[in-house]
Structures are given as structure tokens and as C-alpha cells.
PDB file of C-alpha atoms in Angstrom:
ATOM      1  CA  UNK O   1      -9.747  14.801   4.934  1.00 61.00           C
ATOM      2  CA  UNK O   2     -12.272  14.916   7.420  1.00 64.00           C
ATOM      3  CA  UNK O   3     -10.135  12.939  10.379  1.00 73.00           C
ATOM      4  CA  UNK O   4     -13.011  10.853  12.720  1.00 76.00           C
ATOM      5  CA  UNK O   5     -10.623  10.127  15.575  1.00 86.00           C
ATOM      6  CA  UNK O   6     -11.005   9.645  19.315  1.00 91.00           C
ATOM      7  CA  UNK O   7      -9.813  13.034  21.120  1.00 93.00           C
ATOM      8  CA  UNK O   8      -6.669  11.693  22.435  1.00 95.00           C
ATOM      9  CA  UNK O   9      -5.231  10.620  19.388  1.00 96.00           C
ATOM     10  CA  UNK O  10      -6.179  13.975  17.552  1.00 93.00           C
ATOM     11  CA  UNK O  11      -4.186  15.999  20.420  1.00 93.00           C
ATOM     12  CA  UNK O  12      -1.357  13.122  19.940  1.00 95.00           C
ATOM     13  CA  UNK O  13      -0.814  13.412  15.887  1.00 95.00           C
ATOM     14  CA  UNK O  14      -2.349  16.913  15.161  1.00 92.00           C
ATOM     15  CA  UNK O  15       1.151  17.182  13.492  1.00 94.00           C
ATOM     16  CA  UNK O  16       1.047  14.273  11.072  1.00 95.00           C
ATOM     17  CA  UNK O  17      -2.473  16.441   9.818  1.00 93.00           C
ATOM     18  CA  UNK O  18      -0.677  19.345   8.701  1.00 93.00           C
ATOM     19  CA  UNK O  19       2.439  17.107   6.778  1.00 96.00           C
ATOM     20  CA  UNK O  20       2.558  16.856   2.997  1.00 97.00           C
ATOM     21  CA  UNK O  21       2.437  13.173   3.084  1.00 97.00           C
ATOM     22  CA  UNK O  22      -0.966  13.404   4.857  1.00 96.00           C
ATOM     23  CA  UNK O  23      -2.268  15.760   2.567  1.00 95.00           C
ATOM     24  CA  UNK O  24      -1.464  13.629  -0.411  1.00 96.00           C
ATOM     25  CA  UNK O  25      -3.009  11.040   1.304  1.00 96.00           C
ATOM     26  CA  UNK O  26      -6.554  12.893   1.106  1.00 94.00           C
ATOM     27  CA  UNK O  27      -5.937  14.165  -2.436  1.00 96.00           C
ATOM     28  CA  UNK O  28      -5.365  10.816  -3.368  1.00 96.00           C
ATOM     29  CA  UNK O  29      -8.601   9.417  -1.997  1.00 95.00           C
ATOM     30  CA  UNK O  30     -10.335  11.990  -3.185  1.00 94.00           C
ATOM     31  CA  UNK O  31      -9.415  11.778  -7.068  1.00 95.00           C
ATOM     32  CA  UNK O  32     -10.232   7.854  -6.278  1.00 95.00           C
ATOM     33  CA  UNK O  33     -13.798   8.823  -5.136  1.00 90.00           C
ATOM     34  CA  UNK O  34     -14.325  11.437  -7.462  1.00 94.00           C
ATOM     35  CA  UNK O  35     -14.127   8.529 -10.567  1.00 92.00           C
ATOM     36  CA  UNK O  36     -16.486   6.095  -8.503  1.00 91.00           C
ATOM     37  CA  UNK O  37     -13.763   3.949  -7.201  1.00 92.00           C
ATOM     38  CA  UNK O  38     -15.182   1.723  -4.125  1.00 96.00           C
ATOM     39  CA  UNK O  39     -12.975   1.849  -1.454  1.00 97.00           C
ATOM     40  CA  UNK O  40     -12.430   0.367   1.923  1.00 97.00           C
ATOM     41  CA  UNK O  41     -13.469   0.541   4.954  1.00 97.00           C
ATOM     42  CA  UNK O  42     -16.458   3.296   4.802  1.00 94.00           C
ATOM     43  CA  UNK O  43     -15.011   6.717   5.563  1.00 92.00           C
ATOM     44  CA  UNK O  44     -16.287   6.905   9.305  1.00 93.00           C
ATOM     45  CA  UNK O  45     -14.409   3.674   9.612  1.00 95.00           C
ATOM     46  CA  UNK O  46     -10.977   4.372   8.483  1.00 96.00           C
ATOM     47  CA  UNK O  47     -10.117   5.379  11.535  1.00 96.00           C
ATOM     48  CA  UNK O  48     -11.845   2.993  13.715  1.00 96.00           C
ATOM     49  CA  UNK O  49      -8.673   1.793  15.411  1.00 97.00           C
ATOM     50  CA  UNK O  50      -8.235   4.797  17.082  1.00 97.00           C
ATOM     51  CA  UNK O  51     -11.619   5.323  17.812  1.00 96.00           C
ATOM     52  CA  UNK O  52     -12.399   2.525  19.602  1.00 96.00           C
ATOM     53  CA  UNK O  53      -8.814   2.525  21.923  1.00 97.00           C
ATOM     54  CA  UNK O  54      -7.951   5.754  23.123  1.00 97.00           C
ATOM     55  CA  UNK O  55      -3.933   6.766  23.194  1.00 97.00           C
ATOM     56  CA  UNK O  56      -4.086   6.418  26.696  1.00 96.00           C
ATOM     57  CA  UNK O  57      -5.703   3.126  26.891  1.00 97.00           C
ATOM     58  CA  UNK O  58      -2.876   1.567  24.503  1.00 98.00           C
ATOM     59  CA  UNK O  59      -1.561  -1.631  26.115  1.00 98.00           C
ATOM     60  CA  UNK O  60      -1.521  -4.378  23.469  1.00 98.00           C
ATOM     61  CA  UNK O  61      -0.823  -3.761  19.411  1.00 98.00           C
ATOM     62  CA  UNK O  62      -2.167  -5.846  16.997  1.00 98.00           C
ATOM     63  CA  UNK O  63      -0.263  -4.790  13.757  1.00 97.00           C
ATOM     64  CA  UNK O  64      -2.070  -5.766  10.412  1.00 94.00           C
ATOM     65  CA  UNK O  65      -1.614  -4.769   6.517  1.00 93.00           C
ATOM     66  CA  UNK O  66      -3.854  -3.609   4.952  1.00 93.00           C
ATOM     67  CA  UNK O  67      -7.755  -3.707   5.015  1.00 96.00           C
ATOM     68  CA  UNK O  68      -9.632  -6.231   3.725  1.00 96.00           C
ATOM     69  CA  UNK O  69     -10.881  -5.350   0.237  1.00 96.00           C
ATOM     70  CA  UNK O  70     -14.153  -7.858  -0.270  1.00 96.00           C
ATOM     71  CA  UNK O  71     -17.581  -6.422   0.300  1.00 95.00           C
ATOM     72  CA  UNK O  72     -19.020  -5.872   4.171  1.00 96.00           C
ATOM     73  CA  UNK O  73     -15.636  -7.064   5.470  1.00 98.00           C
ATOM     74  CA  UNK O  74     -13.534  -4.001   6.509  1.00 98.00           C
ATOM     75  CA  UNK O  75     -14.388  -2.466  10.019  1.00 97.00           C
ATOM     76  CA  UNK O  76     -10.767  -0.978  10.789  1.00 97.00           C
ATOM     77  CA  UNK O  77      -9.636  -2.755  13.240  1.00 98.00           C
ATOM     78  CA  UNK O  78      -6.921  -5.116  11.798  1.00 98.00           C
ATOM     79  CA  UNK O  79      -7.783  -9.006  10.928  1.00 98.00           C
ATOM     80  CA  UNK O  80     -11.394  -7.539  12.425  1.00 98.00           C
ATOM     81  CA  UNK O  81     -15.006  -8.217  10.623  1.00 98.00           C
ATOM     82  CA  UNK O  82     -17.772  -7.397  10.796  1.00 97.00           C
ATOM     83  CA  UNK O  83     -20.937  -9.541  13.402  1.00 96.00           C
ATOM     84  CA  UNK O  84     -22.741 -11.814  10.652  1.00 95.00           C
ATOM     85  CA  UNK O  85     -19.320 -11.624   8.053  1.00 97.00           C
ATOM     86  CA  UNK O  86     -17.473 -14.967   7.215  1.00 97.00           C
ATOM     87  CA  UNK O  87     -14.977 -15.176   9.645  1.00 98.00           C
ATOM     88  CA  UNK O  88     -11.902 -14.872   7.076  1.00 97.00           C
ATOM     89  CA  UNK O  89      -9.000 -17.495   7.151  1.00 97.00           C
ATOM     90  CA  UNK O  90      -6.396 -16.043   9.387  1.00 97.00           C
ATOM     91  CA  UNK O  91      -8.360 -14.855  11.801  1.00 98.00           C
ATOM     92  CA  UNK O  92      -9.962 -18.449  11.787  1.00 98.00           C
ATOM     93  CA  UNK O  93      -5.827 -19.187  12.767  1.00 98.00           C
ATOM     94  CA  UNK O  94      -5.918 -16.433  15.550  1.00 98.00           C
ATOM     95  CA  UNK O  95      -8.760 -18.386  17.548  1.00 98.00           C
ATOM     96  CA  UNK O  96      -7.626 -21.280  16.826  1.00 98.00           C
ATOM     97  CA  UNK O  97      -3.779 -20.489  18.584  1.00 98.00           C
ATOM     98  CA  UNK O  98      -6.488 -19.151  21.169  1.00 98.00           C
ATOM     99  CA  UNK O  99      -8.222 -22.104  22.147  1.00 98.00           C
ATOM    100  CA  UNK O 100      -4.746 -24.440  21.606  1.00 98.00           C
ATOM    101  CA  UNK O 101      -3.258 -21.689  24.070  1.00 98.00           C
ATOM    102  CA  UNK O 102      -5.674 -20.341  26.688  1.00 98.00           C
ATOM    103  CA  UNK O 103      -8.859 -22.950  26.001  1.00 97.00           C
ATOM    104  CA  UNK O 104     -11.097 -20.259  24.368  1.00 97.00           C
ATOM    105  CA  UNK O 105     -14.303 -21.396  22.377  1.00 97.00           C
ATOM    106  CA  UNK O 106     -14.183 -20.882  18.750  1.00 96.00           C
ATOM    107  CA  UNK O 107     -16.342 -17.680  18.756  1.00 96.00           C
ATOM    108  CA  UNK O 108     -18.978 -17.430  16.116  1.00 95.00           C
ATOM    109  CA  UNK O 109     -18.229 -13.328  15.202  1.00 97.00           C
ATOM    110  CA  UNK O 110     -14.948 -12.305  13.632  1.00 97.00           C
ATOM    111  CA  UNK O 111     -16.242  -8.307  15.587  1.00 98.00           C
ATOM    112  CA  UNK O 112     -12.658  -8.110  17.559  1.00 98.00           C
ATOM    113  CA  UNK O 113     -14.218  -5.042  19.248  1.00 97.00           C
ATOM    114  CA  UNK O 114     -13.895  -5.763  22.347  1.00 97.00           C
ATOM    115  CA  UNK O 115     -10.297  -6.529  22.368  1.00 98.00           C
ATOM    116  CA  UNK O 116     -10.325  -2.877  21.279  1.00 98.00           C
ATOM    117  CA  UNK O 117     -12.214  -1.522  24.001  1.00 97.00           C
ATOM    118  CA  UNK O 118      -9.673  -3.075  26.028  1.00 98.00           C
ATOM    119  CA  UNK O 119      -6.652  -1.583  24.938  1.00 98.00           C
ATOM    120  CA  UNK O 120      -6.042  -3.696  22.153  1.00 98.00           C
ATOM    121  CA  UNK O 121      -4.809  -1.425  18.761  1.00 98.00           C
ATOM    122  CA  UNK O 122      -5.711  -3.455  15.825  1.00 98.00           C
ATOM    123  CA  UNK O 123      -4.189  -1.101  14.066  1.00 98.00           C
ATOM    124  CA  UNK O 124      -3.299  -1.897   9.710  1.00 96.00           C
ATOM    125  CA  UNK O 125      -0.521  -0.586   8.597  1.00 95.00           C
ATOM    126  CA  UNK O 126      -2.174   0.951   5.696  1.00 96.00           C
ATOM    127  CA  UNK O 127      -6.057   2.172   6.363  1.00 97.00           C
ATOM    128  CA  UNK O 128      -7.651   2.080   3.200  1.00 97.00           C
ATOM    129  CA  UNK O 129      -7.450  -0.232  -0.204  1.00 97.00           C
ATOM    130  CA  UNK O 130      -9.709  -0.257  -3.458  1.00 97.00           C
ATOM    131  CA  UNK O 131     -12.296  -3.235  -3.785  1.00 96.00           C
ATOM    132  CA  UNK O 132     -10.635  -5.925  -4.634  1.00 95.00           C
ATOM    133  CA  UNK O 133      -7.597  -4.877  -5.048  1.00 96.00           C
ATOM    134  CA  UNK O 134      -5.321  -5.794  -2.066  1.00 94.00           C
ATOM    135  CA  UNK O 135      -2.408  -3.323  -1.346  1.00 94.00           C
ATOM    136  CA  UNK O 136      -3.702  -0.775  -4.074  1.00 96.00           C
ATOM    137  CA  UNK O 137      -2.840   1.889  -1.579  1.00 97.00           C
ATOM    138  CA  UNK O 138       0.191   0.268  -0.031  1.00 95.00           C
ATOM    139  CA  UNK O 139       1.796   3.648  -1.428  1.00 95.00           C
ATOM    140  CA  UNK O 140      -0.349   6.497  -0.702  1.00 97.00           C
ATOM    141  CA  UNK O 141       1.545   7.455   1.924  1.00 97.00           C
ATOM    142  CA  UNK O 142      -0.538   5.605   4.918  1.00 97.00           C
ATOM    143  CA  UNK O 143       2.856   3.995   6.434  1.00 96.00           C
ATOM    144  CA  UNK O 144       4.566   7.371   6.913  1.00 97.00           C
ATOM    145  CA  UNK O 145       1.027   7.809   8.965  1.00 97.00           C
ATOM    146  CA  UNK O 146       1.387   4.260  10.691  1.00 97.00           C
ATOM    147  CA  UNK O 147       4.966   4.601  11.606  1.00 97.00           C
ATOM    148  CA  UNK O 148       4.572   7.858  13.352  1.00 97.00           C
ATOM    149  CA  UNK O 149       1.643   6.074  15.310  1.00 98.00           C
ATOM    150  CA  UNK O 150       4.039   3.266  16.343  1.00 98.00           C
ATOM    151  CA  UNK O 151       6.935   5.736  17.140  1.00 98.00           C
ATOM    152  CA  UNK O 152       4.390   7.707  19.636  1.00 97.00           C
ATOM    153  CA  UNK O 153       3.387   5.022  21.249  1.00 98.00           C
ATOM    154  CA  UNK O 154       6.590   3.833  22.048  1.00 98.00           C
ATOM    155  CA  UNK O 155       7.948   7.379  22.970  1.00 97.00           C
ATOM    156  CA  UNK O 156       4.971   8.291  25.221  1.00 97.00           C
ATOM    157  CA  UNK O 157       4.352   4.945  26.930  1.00 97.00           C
ATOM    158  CA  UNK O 158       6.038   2.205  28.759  1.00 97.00           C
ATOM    159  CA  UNK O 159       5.051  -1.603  29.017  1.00 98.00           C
ATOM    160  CA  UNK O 160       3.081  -2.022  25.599  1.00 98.00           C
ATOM    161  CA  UNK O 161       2.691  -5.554  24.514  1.00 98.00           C
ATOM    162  CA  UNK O 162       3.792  -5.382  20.296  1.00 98.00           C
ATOM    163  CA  UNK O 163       2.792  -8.569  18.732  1.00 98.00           C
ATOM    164  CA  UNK O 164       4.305  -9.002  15.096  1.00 97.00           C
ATOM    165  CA  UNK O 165       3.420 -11.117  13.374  1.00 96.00           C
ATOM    166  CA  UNK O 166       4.846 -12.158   9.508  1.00 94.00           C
ATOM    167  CA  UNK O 167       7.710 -10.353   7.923  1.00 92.00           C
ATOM    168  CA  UNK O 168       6.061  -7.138   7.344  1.00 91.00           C
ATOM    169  CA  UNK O 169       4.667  -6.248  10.384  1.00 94.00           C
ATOM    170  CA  UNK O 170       8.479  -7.143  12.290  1.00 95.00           C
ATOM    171  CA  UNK O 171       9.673  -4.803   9.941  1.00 94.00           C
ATOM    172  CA  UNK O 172       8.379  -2.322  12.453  1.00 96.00           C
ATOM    173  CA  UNK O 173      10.358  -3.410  15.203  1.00 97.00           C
ATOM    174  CA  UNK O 174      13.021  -0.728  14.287  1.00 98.00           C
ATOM    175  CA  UNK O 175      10.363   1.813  15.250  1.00 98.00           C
ATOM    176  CA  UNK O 176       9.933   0.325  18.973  1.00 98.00           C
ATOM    177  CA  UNK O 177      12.135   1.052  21.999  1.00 98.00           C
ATOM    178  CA  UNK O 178      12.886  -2.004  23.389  1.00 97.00           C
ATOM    179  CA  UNK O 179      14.004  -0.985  26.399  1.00 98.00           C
ATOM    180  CA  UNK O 180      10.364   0.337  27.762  1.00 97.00           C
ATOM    181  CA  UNK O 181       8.353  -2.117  25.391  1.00 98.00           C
ATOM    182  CA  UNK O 182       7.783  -6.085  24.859  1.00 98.00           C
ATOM    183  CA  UNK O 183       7.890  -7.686  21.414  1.00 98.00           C
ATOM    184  CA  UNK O 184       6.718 -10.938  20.533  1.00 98.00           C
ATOM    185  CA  UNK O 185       7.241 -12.193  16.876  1.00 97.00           C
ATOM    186  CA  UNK O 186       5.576 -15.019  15.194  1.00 97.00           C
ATOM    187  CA  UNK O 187       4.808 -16.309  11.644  1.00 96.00           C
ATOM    188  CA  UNK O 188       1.559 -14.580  10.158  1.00 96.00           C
ATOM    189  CA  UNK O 189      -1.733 -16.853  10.996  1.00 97.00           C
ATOM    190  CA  UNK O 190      -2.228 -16.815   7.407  1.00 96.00           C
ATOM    191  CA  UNK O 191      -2.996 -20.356   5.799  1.00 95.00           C
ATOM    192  CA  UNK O 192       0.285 -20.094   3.895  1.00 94.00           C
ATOM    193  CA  UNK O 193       2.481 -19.595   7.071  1.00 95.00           C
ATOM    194  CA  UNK O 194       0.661 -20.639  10.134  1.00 95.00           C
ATOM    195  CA  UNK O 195       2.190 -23.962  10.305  1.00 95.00           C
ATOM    196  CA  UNK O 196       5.769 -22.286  10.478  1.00 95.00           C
ATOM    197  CA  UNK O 197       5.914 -20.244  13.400  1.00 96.00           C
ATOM    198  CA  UNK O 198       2.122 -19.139  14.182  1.00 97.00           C
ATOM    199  CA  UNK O 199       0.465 -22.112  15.727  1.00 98.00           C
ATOM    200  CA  UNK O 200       2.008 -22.444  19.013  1.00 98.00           C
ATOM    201  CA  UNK O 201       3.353 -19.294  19.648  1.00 98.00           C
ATOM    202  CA  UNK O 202       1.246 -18.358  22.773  1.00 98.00           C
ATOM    203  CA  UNK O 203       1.223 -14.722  22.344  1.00 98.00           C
ATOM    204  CA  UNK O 204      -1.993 -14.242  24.243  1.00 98.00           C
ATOM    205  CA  UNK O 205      -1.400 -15.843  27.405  1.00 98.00           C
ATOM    206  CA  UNK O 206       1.956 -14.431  26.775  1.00 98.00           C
ATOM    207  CA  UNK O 207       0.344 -11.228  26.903  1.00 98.00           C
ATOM    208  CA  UNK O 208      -1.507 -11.764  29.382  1.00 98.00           C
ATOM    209  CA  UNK O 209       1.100 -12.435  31.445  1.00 98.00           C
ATOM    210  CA  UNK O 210       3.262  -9.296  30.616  1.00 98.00           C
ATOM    211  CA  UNK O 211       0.670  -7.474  31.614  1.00 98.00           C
ATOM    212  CA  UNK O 212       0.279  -8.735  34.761  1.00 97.00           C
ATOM    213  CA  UNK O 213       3.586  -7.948  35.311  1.00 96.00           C
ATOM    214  CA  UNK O 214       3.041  -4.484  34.192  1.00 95.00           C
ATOM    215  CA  UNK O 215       0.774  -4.415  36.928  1.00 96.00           C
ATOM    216  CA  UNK O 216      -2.295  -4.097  34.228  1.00 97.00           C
ATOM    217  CA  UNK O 217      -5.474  -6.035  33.921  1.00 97.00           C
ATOM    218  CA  UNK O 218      -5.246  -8.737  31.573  1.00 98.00           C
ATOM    219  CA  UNK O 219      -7.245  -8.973  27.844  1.00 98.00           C
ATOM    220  CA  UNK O 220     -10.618 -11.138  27.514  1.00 98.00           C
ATOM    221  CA  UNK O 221      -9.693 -12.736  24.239  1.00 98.00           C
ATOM    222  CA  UNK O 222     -13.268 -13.618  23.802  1.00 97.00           C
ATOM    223  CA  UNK O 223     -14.845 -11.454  21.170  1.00 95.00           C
ATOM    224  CA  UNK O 224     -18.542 -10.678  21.746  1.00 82.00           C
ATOM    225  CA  UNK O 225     -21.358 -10.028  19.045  1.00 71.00           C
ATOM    226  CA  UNK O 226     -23.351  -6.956  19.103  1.00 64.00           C
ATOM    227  CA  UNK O 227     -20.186  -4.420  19.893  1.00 61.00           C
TER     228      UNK O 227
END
């Protein structure tokens, strides 16, 4: 697999490359290809995450599933789409926890960009899935990849915000040393669980205010077209 990744991160998981589990991985997606399967995001987008916040820059992680697997939707970045894309239901929850919380607008593009560019990792758990078929490569072998990215970050930095939120992603928690990190946990913003733990959570001026503390500028939750 060619691997499109921001410089840091290559010199960070050059290791994870060379490991069977990554190879099978790119076998795997290319057997899929080879028999016209459509899969998601684009190829120079599966690793948009990384692209757009550098290891370095890490301060906040956004921890998703899997990609979206309807047409034009799937940027890489987690619960991210696309300027001029439907914004899809639980992102609609995320802004609206972020006007209830903070007073934010209702922004018009679901193109969470520029929460990348400021050290936000909307990073999915798994990076790829067939068209319209959701968790079709839950298996593949992307969480081995996914967990050593968590595991790194929390080995190699101190005072990263983790939100988790749903069952799944706080299954990662195990992966994150507490001791140098913050977790905050919350019901997914899904439609089917917003209501029991999401809404009212505060997570971003939660962030907002670890970070501070951290002695690090704070996110603009505001997402902007055109990014």
C-alpha cells in the first residue's frame, strides 16, 4: 500500500508498515479493488487524519468507527463530510451539544477540517469500508493499526484531550495512560443514544478548558467551508 501520510506520522509508525497485519491489510484491499468493489474514502483520503494533524500537533482526539459508506461522504476525518454533503445525523448532534454548550451557530458544512488543522485527530477506528456496507472491514486488521496510533500518542505525549464517545470508542481507554492524559466519556451523538448521555456532556468547552490548563491554545469549534 502506497501510505499518503504527513512526515511525522510516517517517522512515528514506520514499524506498523513492515507488520503482517498491515500487509494483510493492503492485500485485502487490493483483491477488493481488483473485483470492482467501491470502497471508501478515495485512496489519497484514507489517511487524511494524519495528514491534516501532524503527530506533533496532536492535542485533542476525536475517536470514530468506521467511515461513512454512502456516496461523496467519506473525507477521513471521523464524523467529517465533505463542503456541499448532507450534514449526516450525528454530527447534526455534535453541533448541536456545541451551540447548547459554547453558543456556536449551527454551521452549514459538515468539512470538520479545521478542527484538524488545529490539532484535532478525527481519527476512525477502522479507515476504510465497502459502499454500503457499514463495518465490512471492521476485520481487516485496521484496529491493530488504530490501537498502535492511540498507544503512541499516549506514550510520546502528555496532556491530550481523548473524547470517547459510545461503547466502542471507550473501549480504547485501556490503551491510554491516564496519568499524562484526560478522558472524557459520553454517549455516542447518534440519534439512537444522544438523549442518554450525549446532549449535555460539554466536552468542548471541557476541552477547551483542559487545554488551557495545559497551557495550550484552545480549539475554534467552528468549522469553515472551503478547507
Amino acid at each position: 500500500m502506497d501510505v499518503k501520510m504527513e512526515e511525522s506520522w510516517k517517522a512515528v509508525l514506520s514499524d506498523e508498515f513492515l507488520r503482517p497485519y498491515f500487509l494483510q491489510i493492503a492485500a485485502h484491499l487490493k483483491t477488493e479493488k481488483a473485483t470492482r468493489a467501491i470502497i471508501y474514502p478515495p485512496g489519497s483520503l484514507i489517511f487524511n487524519a494524519f495528514d491534516k494533524t501532524p503527530f506533533d500537533k496532536v492535542k485533542v482526539v476525536i475517536l470514530g468507527q468506521d467511515p461513512y459508506h454512502n456516496p461523496n461522504q467519506a473525507m477521513g476525518l471521523s464524523f467529517s463530510v465533505p463542503d456541499g454533503i448532507a450534514i449526516p445525523p450525528s454530527l447534526q448532534n455534535i453541533y448541536k451539544e456545541l451551540n447548547t454548550d459554547i453558543g456556536m451557530p449551527i454551521p452549514t458544512t459538515g468539512n470538520l477540517t479545521n478542527w484538524a488543522k488545529q490539532g484535532v485527530l478525527l481519527l476512525n477506528a477502522v479507515l476504510t469500508v465497502r459502499a454500503n456496507e457499514p463495518a465490512s472491514h471492521a476485520k481487516i486488521g485496521w484496529m491493530d493499526f488504530t490501537n498502535a496510533v492511540i498507544k503512541r500518542i499516549s506514550e510520546e505525549h502528555t496532556g491530550v484531550i481523548f473524547l470517547l464517545w459510545g461503547r466502542f470508542a471507550q473501549e480504547k481507554q485501556v490503551l491510554i495512560d491516564e496519568t499524562k492524559h484526560h478522558v472524557l466519556k459520553a454517549a455516542h451523538p447518534s440519534p439512537m443514544s444522544a438523549f442518554s448521555g450525549f446532549f449535555g456532556c460539554k466536552h468542548f468547552s471541557r476541552t477547551n478548558f483542559l487545554l488551557s490548563k495545559e497551557g495550550k491554545d484552545p480549539i475554534d469549534w467552528m468549522p469553515q467551508s472551503g478547507l
